[in-house]
Coordinates of C-alpha atoms in Angstrom, one line a residue:
Chain Q
M1 CA -14.4 31.7 20.6
K2 CA -11.2 30.7 19.0
K3 CA -11.5 27.3 20.2
I4 CA -15.1 27.1 18.7
L5 CA -13.6 28.0 15.5
L6 CA -11.0 25.1 15.8
Y7 CA -13.6 22.5 16.4
V8 CA -15.6 23.9 13.5
I9 CA -12.8 23.7 11.1
I10 CA -11.8 20.2 12.1
T11 CA -15.2 18.9 12.1
I12 CA -15.9 20.3 8.7
T13 CA -12.7 18.8 7.5
A14 CA -13.2 15.3 9.2
F15 CA -16.8 15.5 7.2
F16 CA -15.3 16.3 4.0
M17 CA -12.6 13.6 4.5
L18 CA -15.6 11.0 5.3
S19 CA -18.0 12.4 2.8
P20 CA -17.1 9.8 -0.1
M21 CA -17.7 7.0 2.0
L22 CA -20.9 8.5 3.7
W23 CA -22.3 8.9 0.3
M24 CA -21.2 5.5 -0.7
V25 CA -22.9 4.0 2.4
S26 CA -26.0 6.0 1.9
T27 CA -26.5 5.3 -1.7
S28 CA -26.3 1.5 -1.0
F29 CA -29.2 1.7 1.4
S30 CA -31.3 3.6 -1.1
K31 CA -33.6 2.4 -3.9
D32 CA -32.1 2.1 -7.2
S33 CA -32.8 5.2 -9.3
I34 CA -31.4 6.3 -12.7
I35 CA -30.9 9.7 -11.5
A36 CA -28.2 10.3 -9.0
S37 CA -28.3 12.1 -6.1
A38 CA -25.8 13.9 -3.7
N39 CA -27.4 12.9 -0.6
I40 CA -25.7 11.6 2.4
I41 CA -29.0 10.3 4.0
P42 CA -30.6 7.2 2.3
R43 CA -34.0 7.7 0.3
D44 CA -36.4 5.2 0.6
F45 CA -34.4 2.9 2.8
T46 CA -33.8 -0.6 1.9
I47 CA -31.4 -3.6 2.2
E48 CA -32.2 -5.1 -1.2
N49 CA -29.0 -4.0 -2.7
Y50 CA -27.1 -6.1 -0.4
I51 CA -28.7 -9.1 -1.4
K52 CA -28.5 -8.5 -4.9
A53 CA -24.7 -7.5 -4.7
W54 CA -23.8 -10.6 -2.7
N55 CA -25.3 -12.8 -5.6
F56 CA -23.9 -10.7 -8.5
P57 CA -22.3 -11.2 -11.1
K58 CA -23.3 -14.7 -12.7
V59 CA -22.6 -13.8 -15.8
F60 CA -19.9 -16.0 -17.3
D61 CA -20.4 -18.7 -14.7
K62 CA -23.7 -19.0 -13.0
S63 CA -22.1 -20.5 -9.8
V64 CA -19.7 -17.6 -9.4
T65 CA -20.8 -14.7 -7.2
F66 CA -19.5 -12.0 -5.2
G67 CA -19.5 -14.5 -2.4
T68 CA -17.0 -16.7 -4.6
F69 CA -14.7 -13.6 -4.5
F70 CA -15.1 -12.8 -0.9
L71 CA -14.3 -16.5 0.1
N72 CA -11.1 -16.4 -2.1
S73 CA -9.9 -13.3 -0.4
V74 CA -10.4 -14.8 3.1
I75 CA -8.5 -17.8 2.1
V76 CA -5.8 -16.0 0.5
T77 CA -5.6 -13.6 3.4
A78 CA -5.7 -16.2 6.2
C79 CA -2.9 -18.2 4.7
L80 CA -0.8 -15.0 4.0
V81 CA -1.2 -13.8 7.7
V82 CA -0.7 -17.1 9.5
G83 CA 1.9 -18.4 7.2
G84 CA 3.6 -15.0 6.7
L85 CA 4.0 -14.6 10.6
F86 CA 5.4 -18.1 11.0
V87 CA 8.0 -17.6 8.2
D88 CA 9.1 -14.0 9.1
S89 CA 9.3 -14.7 12.8
L90 CA 11.4 -17.7 12.2
A91 CA 13.9 -15.8 10.4
G92 CA 13.6 -13.0 12.7
Y93 CA 14.5 -15.0 15.5
V94 CA 17.7 -16.3 14.6
L95 CA 18.8 -13.0 13.1
A96 CA 18.1 -11.4 16.6
R97 CA 19.5 -14.1 18.8
K98 CA 22.2 -16.2 17.0
D99 CA 25.6 -15.8 15.6
F100 CA 26.5 -17.8 12.5
P101 CA 28.6 -17.2 9.4
G102 CA 26.6 -15.0 6.9
R103 CA 24.4 -13.4 9.6
N104 CA 24.8 -10.0 8.3
V105 CA 24.3 -11.0 4.9
F106 CA 21.1 -12.5 5.5
F107 CA 19.9 -9.3 7.4
Y108 CA 20.9 -6.8 4.8
A109 CA 19.2 -9.1 2.1
A110 CA 16.0 -8.8 3.9
L111 CA 16.3 -5.1 4.1
A112 CA 17.2 -5.2 0.3
T113 CA 14.0 -6.7 -0.7
L114 CA 12.3 -3.6 0.7
M115 CA 13.9 -1.7 -2.1
I116 CA 12.4 -3.7 -4.9
P117 CA 9.0 -3.0 -6.2
I118 CA 7.0 -5.7 -7.5
Y119 CA 6.6 -4.2 -10.9
V120 CA 10.1 -4.6 -11.5
T121 CA 10.1 -8.4 -10.4
A122 CA 6.8 -8.9 -11.9
I123 CA 7.5 -10.4 -15.4
P124 CA 10.0 -13.2 -14.3
M125 CA 7.9 -13.8 -11.5
F126 CA 4.9 -14.4 -13.8
L127 CA 7.0 -16.5 -15.9
I128 CA 8.2 -18.8 -13.0
V129 CA 4.6 -19.1 -11.6
R130 CA 3.6 -20.0 -15.3
G131 CA 6.5 -22.5 -15.5
L132 CA 5.4 -24.2 -12.2
G133 CA 1.7 -24.5 -13.7
W134 CA 0.5 -22.3 -10.8
I135 CA -1.7 -19.9 -12.7
N136 CA -5.2 -19.7 -11.4
T137 CA -4.2 -21.4 -8.2
Y138 CA -4.0 -20.5 -4.6
E139 CA -0.1 -21.3 -4.5
A140 CA 0.4 -18.4 -6.9
L141 CA -1.6 -16.0 -4.7
I142 CA 0.2 -17.0 -1.5
I143 CA 3.5 -18.4 -1.7
P144 CA 5.3 -15.4 -3.5
F145 CA 4.4 -13.4 -0.7
L146 CA 4.9 -15.7 2.4
S147 CA 8.0 -14.0 3.7
S148 CA 8.4 -10.2 3.8
G149 CA 11.5 -8.1 4.6
F150 CA 9.7 -5.6 6.5
G151 CA 8.2 -8.6 8.7
I152 CA 11.8 -10.1 9.5
Y153 CA 12.9 -6.9 10.4
M154 CA 10.2 -5.9 12.8
F155 CA 10.3 -9.4 14.5
K156 CA 14.0 -9.1 14.9
Q157 CA 13.9 -5.6 16.3
Y158 CA 11.2 -6.9 18.8
F159 CA 12.9 -10.0 19.8
Q160 CA 16.1 -8.3 20.8
T161 CA 14.1 -6.1 23.2
I162 CA 13.0 -9.8 25.1
P163 CA 15.5 -10.4 28.0
I164 CA 17.8 -13.2 27.2
E165 CA 17.7 -15.0 30.6
L166 CA 14.5 -17.3 30.1
E167 CA 16.1 -18.6 26.8
E168 CA 19.5 -19.4 28.6
A169 CA 17.8 -21.2 31.3
A170 CA 15.6 -23.3 28.8
K171 CA 18.8 -24.0 26.9
I172 CA 20.4 -25.3 29.9
D173 CA 17.5 -27.3 30.7
G174 CA 18.2 -29.1 27.2
Y175 CA 15.5 -27.5 25.1
S176 CA 15.9 -27.1 21.3
D177 CA 16.0 -23.8 19.6
F178 CA 12.6 -24.4 18.1
W179 CA 11.1 -25.3 21.4
I180 CA 12.5 -22.1 22.8
Y181 CA 11.0 -20.1 19.7
A182 CA 7.7 -21.8 20.1
R183 CA 7.4 -21.6 23.9
V184 CA 9.5 -18.8 25.0
I185 CA 9.7 -16.3 22.5
V186 CA 6.4 -16.3 20.7
P187 CA 4.2 -16.1 23.9
L188 CA 6.4 -13.0 24.9
A189 CA 6.1 -11.2 21.6
K190 CA 2.4 -11.2 21.4
P191 CA 2.4 -7.4 20.4
A192 CA 4.7 -7.6 17.5
F193 CA 2.6 -10.6 16.3
G194 CA -0.4 -8.4 16.6
T195 CA 0.9 -5.7 14.8
M196 CA 2.3 -7.4 11.9
A197 CA -0.7 -9.7 11.5
I198 CA -2.9 -6.4 11.1
L199 CA -0.3 -5.0 8.5
K200 CA -0.4 -8.3 6.7
F201 CA -4.2 -8.5 6.8
M202 CA -4.6 -5.0 5.3
W203 CA -2.0 -5.6 2.7
S204 CA -3.3 -9.1 1.7
W205 CA -6.7 -7.9 1.6
N206 CA -6.2 -5.0 -0.7
M207 CA -3.5 -6.5 -3.0
F208 CA -4.6 -6.1 -6.6
F209 CA -1.8 -6.0 -9.1
W210 CA -0.3 -9.6 -8.4
P211 CA -3.8 -11.2 -8.5
L212 CA -4.6 -9.3 -11.8
I213 CA -1.9 -11.0 -13.6
V214 CA -1.9 -14.5 -12.2
T215 CA -5.3 -15.3 -12.2
T216 CA -7.5 -15.4 -15.4
D217 CA -10.4 -17.9 -14.3
I218 CA -13.3 -16.3 -12.6
K219 CA -13.6 -18.6 -10.0
M220 CA -10.3 -17.9 -8.8
K221 CA -10.6 -14.2 -8.5
V222 CA -10.0 -12.5 -5.2
L223 CA -12.4 -9.9 -4.2
Q224 CA -10.4 -6.6 -5.4
L225 CA -10.6 -8.0 -8.9
G226 CA -14.3 -9.1 -8.4
L227 CA -15.1 -5.6 -8.0
T228 CA -13.8 -4.5 -11.2
M229 CA -16.7 -6.3 -12.6
F230 CA -19.2 -4.0 -11.1
R231 CA -17.6 -1.1 -13.0
G232 CA -20.0 -1.8 -16.0
L233 CA -23.0 -0.9 -13.7
N234 CA -22.0 2.7 -13.3
V235 CA -24.7 3.8 -15.7
T236 CA -27.8 2.5 -13.9
Q237 CA -27.4 0.3 -10.9
W238 CA -25.5 2.7 -8.4
G239 CA -27.2 1.0 -5.3
L240 CA -26.2 -2.5 -6.5
L241 CA -22.5 -1.0 -7.2
T242 CA -22.1 0.9 -3.9
A243 CA -23.4 -2.0 -1.9
G244 CA -20.8 -4.0 -3.2
M245 CA -18.1 -1.5 -2.5
T246 CA -19.3 -1.4 1.1
I247 CA -19.0 -5.2 1.9
A248 CA -15.5 -5.1 0.4
T249 CA -14.5 -1.9 2.5
L250 CA -16.0 -3.0 5.6
P251 CA -13.4 -5.6 6.9
P252 CA -10.4 -3.4 6.9
V253 CA -12.4 -0.4 8.4
I254 CA -13.4 -2.9 11.1
I255 CA -10.0 -4.3 11.7
Y256 CA -8.6 -0.7 11.9
I257 CA -11.1 0.7 14.3
I258 CA -10.8 -2.2 16.9
F259 CA -7.2 -2.5 16.6
Q260 CA -6.1 1.0 15.7
R261 CA -3.8 1.4 18.7
Y262 CA -1.6 -1.7 17.3
F263 CA -2.0 -0.5 13.7
T264 CA -0.5 3.1 13.8
G265 CA 2.1 2.2 16.3
G266 CA 3.5 -0.6 14.2
L267 CA 3.3 1.3 11.3
M268 CA 5.3 4.3 12.6
A269 CA 7.9 2.2 14.2
G270 CA 8.4 0.5 10.8
S271 CA 8.5 3.7 8.7
L272 CA 10.5 5.8 10.9
K273 CA 13.1 3.4 12.4
G274 CA 13.9 1.9 9.1
Chain R
M1 CA 26.8 -17.1 26.4
I2 CA 26.2 -20.6 25.7
V3 CA 28.4 -22.9 23.8
T4 CA 27.1 -23.9 20.5
N5 CA 27.9 -27.0 18.6
K6 CA 28.2 -27.3 14.8
K7 CA 24.9 -29.3 14.5
E8 CA 23.1 -26.6 16.2
K9 CA 24.4 -23.8 13.9
M10 CA 23.3 -25.9 10.7
G11 CA 19.8 -25.8 12.8
Y12 CA 19.9 -21.9 12.2
Y13 CA 19.8 -22.2 8.6
L14 CA 17.0 -24.2 8.7
F15 CA 15.0 -21.4 10.5
L16 CA 16.0 -19.1 7.5
L17 CA 15.2 -21.5 4.9
P18 CA 11.5 -20.8 4.1
A19 CA 11.9 -17.0 3.8
Y20 CA 15.0 -16.7 1.9
L21 CA 14.1 -19.7 -0.4
I22 CA 10.8 -17.5 -1.3
F23 CA 13.2 -14.4 -1.6
T24 CA 15.7 -16.1 -3.9
V25 CA 13.0 -17.4 -6.2
F26 CA 10.4 -14.6 -6.3
I27 CA 12.7 -11.6 -5.5
F28 CA 16.4 -11.9 -6.3
W29 CA 16.3 -14.2 -9.0
P30 CA 13.5 -12.0 -10.8
V31 CA 15.7 -8.9 -10.6
I32 CA 18.6 -10.4 -12.2
H33 CA 16.5 -12.2 -14.8
S34 CA 14.4 -9.1 -15.7
S35 CA 17.5 -7.2 -16.7
Y36 CA 18.7 -10.2 -18.7
L37 CA 15.3 -10.6 -20.6
S38 CA 15.4 -6.8 -21.3
F39 CA 17.9 -7.6 -24.0
F40 CA 15.6 -10.3 -25.5
K41 CA 12.6 -10.3 -28.0
Y42 CA 10.3 -12.4 -26.1
N43 CA 6.5 -12.5 -26.7
I44 CA 5.3 -15.4 -24.9
I45 CA 2.4 -16.0 -27.1
T46 CA 4.2 -16.1 -30.6
I47 CA 7.7 -17.4 -29.8
T48 CA 8.8 -20.1 -27.6
S49 CA 12.2 -19.1 -26.6
P50 CA 13.9 -15.5 -26.1
D51 CA 15.6 -13.9 -29.0
F52 CA 18.9 -11.9 -28.2
V53 CA 18.2 -8.3 -29.8
G54 CA 20.9 -6.2 -27.8
L55 CA 19.6 -2.8 -27.1
K56 CA 16.7 -3.1 -29.4
N57 CA 14.2 -2.7 -26.5
Y58 CA 15.5 0.2 -25.1
K59 CA 15.7 1.9 -28.5
F60 CA 12.0 1.0 -29.2
L61 CA 11.1 2.7 -25.9
F62 CA 13.1 5.6 -26.6
N63 CA 11.3 6.1 -30.0
D64 CA 8.0 5.2 -28.7
E65 CA 5.7 8.2 -28.1
V66 CA 3.3 6.4 -25.7
F67 CA 6.3 5.6 -23.7
W68 CA 7.4 9.3 -23.4
T69 CA 3.6 10.2 -22.7
S70 CA 3.5 7.9 -19.8
I71 CA 6.6 9.2 -18.3
K72 CA 5.3 12.9 -18.8
N73 CA 1.9 11.8 -16.9
T74 CA 3.9 10.1 -14.1
V75 CA 6.4 13.0 -13.5
I76 CA 3.0 15.5 -13.4
F77 CA 1.4 13.0 -11.3
V78 CA 4.5 13.0 -8.8
I79 CA 5.2 16.6 -8.6
S80 CA 1.4 17.7 -8.2
T81 CA 0.3 15.1 -5.7
V82 CA 3.4 14.9 -3.5
P83 CA 3.6 18.4 -2.2
V84 CA -0.1 19.1 -2.0
K85 CA -0.2 15.7 0.0
M86 CA 2.4 17.1 2.3
A87 CA 1.3 20.5 2.7
L88 CA -2.4 19.4 3.6
G89 CA -0.9 16.5 5.8
I90 CA 1.0 18.9 7.9
M91 CA -1.7 21.2 8.4
L92 CA -3.9 18.5 9.7
A93 CA -1.2 17.2 11.9
M94 CA -0.8 20.8 13.6
L95 CA -4.5 21.0 13.9
L96 CA -4.7 17.8 15.7
N97 CA -1.5 18.2 17.7
R98 CA -2.9 21.2 19.9
K99 CA -2.9 20.2 23.4
D100 CA -6.3 21.7 24.2
L101 CA -8.0 19.7 21.7
R102 CA -10.5 16.8 22.8
F103 CA -11.7 13.7 20.7
K104 CA -8.5 13.5 19.2
T105 CA -8.5 9.6 18.7
F106 CA -12.1 10.4 17.0
Y107 CA -10.7 13.0 14.7
R108 CA -7.6 11.0 13.5
T109 CA -9.9 7.9 13.0
C110 CA -12.0 10.0 10.7
F111 CA -8.7 11.1 8.7
Y112 CA -7.2 7.7 8.7
I113 CA -10.0 5.7 7.5
P114 CA -9.6 6.5 3.8
V115 CA -5.9 5.1 4.2
V116 CA -7.0 1.6 5.0
I117 CA -10.0 1.0 2.5
S118 CA -9.5 -0.7 -0.5
M119 CA -8.0 1.2 -3.7
V120 CA -10.3 -0.6 -6.0
A121 CA -13.4 0.0 -4.1
I122 CA -12.9 3.5 -3.7
S123 CA -12.0 4.1 -7.3
I124 CA -15.0 2.7 -8.5
V125 CA -17.1 5.0 -6.2
W126 CA -14.8 7.8 -7.5
M127 CA -16.3 6.9 -11.1
L128 CA -19.8 7.6 -9.8
L129 CA -18.8 10.9 -7.8
F130 CA -16.8 12.0 -10.9
N131 CA -19.4 10.6 -13.6
P132 CA -19.1 13.0 -16.4
G133 CA -22.5 14.6 -17.5
P134 CA -25.3 16.2 -15.4
N135 CA -25.9 13.1 -13.3
G136 CA -22.4 13.0 -11.7
V137 CA -22.4 13.7 -7.8
V138 CA -19.5 16.3 -8.1
N139 CA -21.2 17.8 -11.3
I140 CA -24.6 18.3 -9.3
L141 CA -22.8 19.9 -6.5
L142 CA -21.0 22.1 -8.9
S143 CA -23.9 22.9 -10.6
K144 CA -25.2 24.7 -7.3
F145 CA -22.5 27.2 -7.8
G146 CA -23.4 27.6 -11.3
V147 CA -20.6 25.7 -12.9
K148 CA -21.3 23.7 -15.9
P149 CA -21.0 19.9 -15.8
L150 CA -17.3 18.8 -16.5
G151 CA -16.3 15.8 -18.3
W152 CA -13.7 14.5 -15.7
I153 CA -12.7 11.0 -16.4
A154 CA -14.1 11.2 -20.0
D155 CA -12.1 14.5 -20.5
S156 CA -8.5 14.1 -21.5
N157 CA -7.6 17.3 -19.8
L158 CA -9.1 16.1 -16.4
S159 CA -8.8 12.4 -16.4
L160 CA -5.2 12.6 -14.6
L161 CA -6.4 15.3 -12.4
T162 CA -9.4 13.0 -11.3
V163 CA -7.2 10.4 -10.5
M164 CA -5.0 12.8 -8.6
L165 CA -7.8 13.9 -6.3
L166 CA -8.5 10.6 -5.1
V167 CA -4.9 9.8 -4.4
I168 CA -4.3 13.1 -2.6
W169 CA -7.6 12.4 -0.5
K170 CA -6.5 8.6 0.1
D171 CA -3.1 9.5 1.4
L172 CA -3.7 12.4 3.4
G173 CA -4.3 10.6 6.4
Y174 CA -1.2 8.4 6.6
I175 CA 0.9 11.6 5.8
M176 CA -0.8 13.3 8.8
V177 CA 0.0 10.4 11.1
I178 CA 3.7 10.5 10.3
Y179 CA 3.8 14.2 10.9
L180 CA 1.9 13.8 14.2
S181 CA 4.8 11.5 15.4
G182 CA 7.3 13.9 14.2
L183 CA 5.5 16.6 16.2
M184 CA 5.0 14.5 19.3
R185 CA 8.9 14.0 19.6
I186 CA 9.5 17.7 19.7
P187 CA 10.0 18.2 23.5
D188 CA 7.7 20.8 25.3
E189 CA 10.7 22.7 26.7
I190 CA 11.5 24.2 23.4
Y191 CA 8.3 25.9 23.3
E192 CA 8.3 26.8 27.0
A193 CA 11.7 28.8 26.2
V194 CA 9.9 31.0 24.0
A195 CA 6.7 31.1 25.9
L196 CA 7.3 34.4 27.5
D197 CA 8.6 36.1 24.2
P198 CA 6.3 38.1 22.1
V199 CA 6.3 35.5 19.1
S200 CA 3.2 34.6 16.9
S201 CA 2.4 31.1 16.4
W202 CA 3.3 31.6 12.8
Q203 CA 6.8 32.4 14.0
K204 CA 7.0 29.5 16.3
F205 CA 6.1 27.1 13.6
W206 CA 8.6 28.6 11.3
Y207 CA 11.4 28.9 13.5
I208 CA 11.0 25.9 15.7
T209 CA 8.7 23.5 14.6
W210 CA 9.6 23.3 10.6
P211 CA 13.2 23.0 11.0
L212 CA 12.7 20.4 13.8
L213 CA 10.6 18.6 11.5
K214 CA 13.1 18.1 8.4
P215 CA 13.9 14.5 8.9
T216 CA 10.1 13.7 9.0
T217 CA 9.6 16.0 6.0
I218 CA 12.4 14.5 4.3
F219 CA 11.4 10.9 5.0
I220 CA 7.9 11.5 3.7
L221 CA 9.1 13.5 0.5
I222 CA 11.3 10.6 -0.8
T223 CA 9.1 7.6 0.3
Q224 CA 6.1 9.4 -1.2
I225 CA 8.0 10.2 -4.5
I226 CA 9.1 6.4 -4.6
E227 CA 5.3 5.4 -4.1
S228 CA 4.0 7.7 -6.8
F229 CA 6.3 6.8 -9.1
Q230 CA 4.5 3.3 -9.1
V231 CA 1.0 4.5 -9.4
F232 CA -1.4 1.9 -11.0
T233 CA -4.3 0.6 -9.3
P234 CA -6.7 3.9 -9.3
I235 CA -5.6 4.7 -13.0
Y236 CA -6.3 0.9 -14.1
V237 CA -9.5 0.9 -12.5
I238 CA -11.1 4.5 -13.3
T239 CA -9.5 5.4 -16.8
E240 CA -7.5 2.5 -17.9
G241 CA -4.8 5.2 -18.8
G242 CA -7.4 6.9 -21.1
P243 CA -9.1 8.7 -22.7
G244 CA -6.3 8.0 -25.5
Y245 CA -3.1 7.9 -23.3
S246 CA -4.1 11.0 -21.4
S247 CA -3.6 9.4 -18.0
T248 CA -1.1 6.3 -18.9
T249 CA 1.6 6.2 -16.6
I250 CA 5.0 4.2 -16.4
V251 CA 3.3 1.1 -14.5
N252 CA 0.2 1.1 -16.8
Y253 CA 2.5 1.2 -19.8
L254 CA 4.5 -1.7 -18.4
Y255 CA 1.2 -3.6 -17.7
Q256 CA 0.1 -3.0 -21.2
K257 CA 3.2 -4.1 -22.8
G258 CA 3.9 -7.2 -20.7
F259 CA 0.2 -8.5 -19.8
R260 CA -1.8 -7.1 -23.0
E261 CA 0.5 -7.4 -25.7
Y262 CA 2.7 -10.0 -24.0
E263 CA 6.0 -8.3 -25.1
M264 CA 8.0 -9.4 -22.0
G265 CA 11.3 -8.1 -23.2
I266 CA 9.9 -4.5 -23.7
A267 CA 8.0 -4.8 -20.2
C268 CA 11.3 -5.7 -18.7
A269 CA 13.2 -2.9 -20.2
V270 CA 10.5 -0.6 -18.8
A271 CA 10.8 -2.3 -15.2
Y272 CA 14.6 -1.7 -15.3
L273 CA 14.5 1.9 -16.4
L274 CA 11.8 2.5 -13.3
F275 CA 13.9 0.5 -11.0
V276 CA 17.3 2.6 -11.5
V277 CA 15.2 5.7 -10.9
L278 CA 13.6 4.3 -7.7
L279 CA 17.1 3.0 -6.5
I280 CA 18.6 6.2 -6.9
L281 CA 15.8 7.8 -4.7
T282 CA 16.2 5.1 -2.3
M283 CA 19.8 5.5 -1.9
L284 CA 19.5 9.2 -1.5
Q285 CA 16.7 8.8 1.2
N286 CA 19.2 6.3 3.1
K287 CA 22.2 8.8 2.8
I288 CA 20.0 11.8 3.8
S289 CA 18.4 10.0 6.9
K290 CA 22.1 8.9 8.1
A291 CA 23.3 12.4 7.9
E292 CA 20.4 13.8 9.6
E293 CA 20.6 11.2 12.5
I294 CA 24.1 12.2 13.3
R295 CA 23.0 15.9 13.3
Y296 CA 20.0 15.1 15.5
D297 CA 21.4 13.2 18.2

């Protein structure tokens, strides 16, 4: 009896937590109606909203649609994940394995970056990006965030758990440090790369403040910025609006569900050991 | 150890170069430049080079009513959302941590999904849910209990609350997961030791679990305060700080000054005041977590 009660409570809570999203998905499959509904089962099932949302907004520039924003986000996210993993793991490798003057200074500098929120540096960052002529470019969206203190820290910690004997053998055979990094360390550190890739994906896909200040051209807007253009629809076209939000929400949710073991594991290691 | 020559050691710095070049240009230099600019009048639209004005920007903030409103709203936001999130988070974690519960992964996934979705997307959905007037979804549900439609995002008394509800709902799963990992590190033997004694589950929680969770609680508390002080996106999307300035927070104010009015000097002064507060909190956390570690081991 007590056990049934537990399941009832926990199921109701889970339903309550998911209800905003269930409502969003349901409304996105319903025919547009001016009068809102609190249903979580679609009325007059249709996929029309998705087709319309994908071709929205076409207001200032006919060629710019939701697809443009989506593609921009894919490009920026892909560069930040691939480039970021490379830059962070390179630095993490020498910090984990090598001894050289200033090693600790470099390590603590990486940790110090974690204490500095973007809002504190945003204005000089904006001035630098403007000075470089990067406003409305992919460079502005990618380069400032290619390295992360958290990533360097995570890679350093993970590399230290790999036995050093393999590297020493390669060293005696005359291979360079970069060869050892690329051919010995990287293949052995797949779990660390997996976890960091997912964290970087989530972060890059959902980033908002920085793109907001460095992109003014509608062609360069990433998905999160493009979404704000849907706000004007909140009086009438709820189906179209929720379809757009569902598309934007889908990639992180799918990634999370597939890789959740890595995801929560990495999240906890980072937040609790730090 | 293998002997390394000088040339090889120089190579190490090449490994560090990309990461630290970016840090220097986009983090370390801006931190310094930000404090420097806070003493200048620098409107990037109207003037070409910064004018030194001493403490004038700070004086301006001190006398600006909107700035004080933004501080008040931020403090209300922090002290209302953080404890509620933590209380609900620990309750969920206790429920999910029961040994006899099945489908744990499924439930954890349900609670965690709000954490991973885009803040912008869910904020826009929130605008529909909390639409003022009789068509809003929440108002429809409330009307079934005889409650008259509320103004939510259009009501200056409720706008900040509407955003707070969103943030609590979205972050709950994250807090729960951190608490779950804290709970899993408490050894079973501790509970077995009292298994034969007549203690209630509440007593077990209060005298065993809660004290052992103290490091986790302090970690969550301080990181959440730091995070909440920087709330921006949901407010920007849902209310744009309004109606009036009823939901303007510190970062919204900074955005307004820096990127709407282009008053870079004033915005840097705001950034610096925020930074000092956050830095104190971070140092406090480092200090406490170090002390706790010693006690724990």
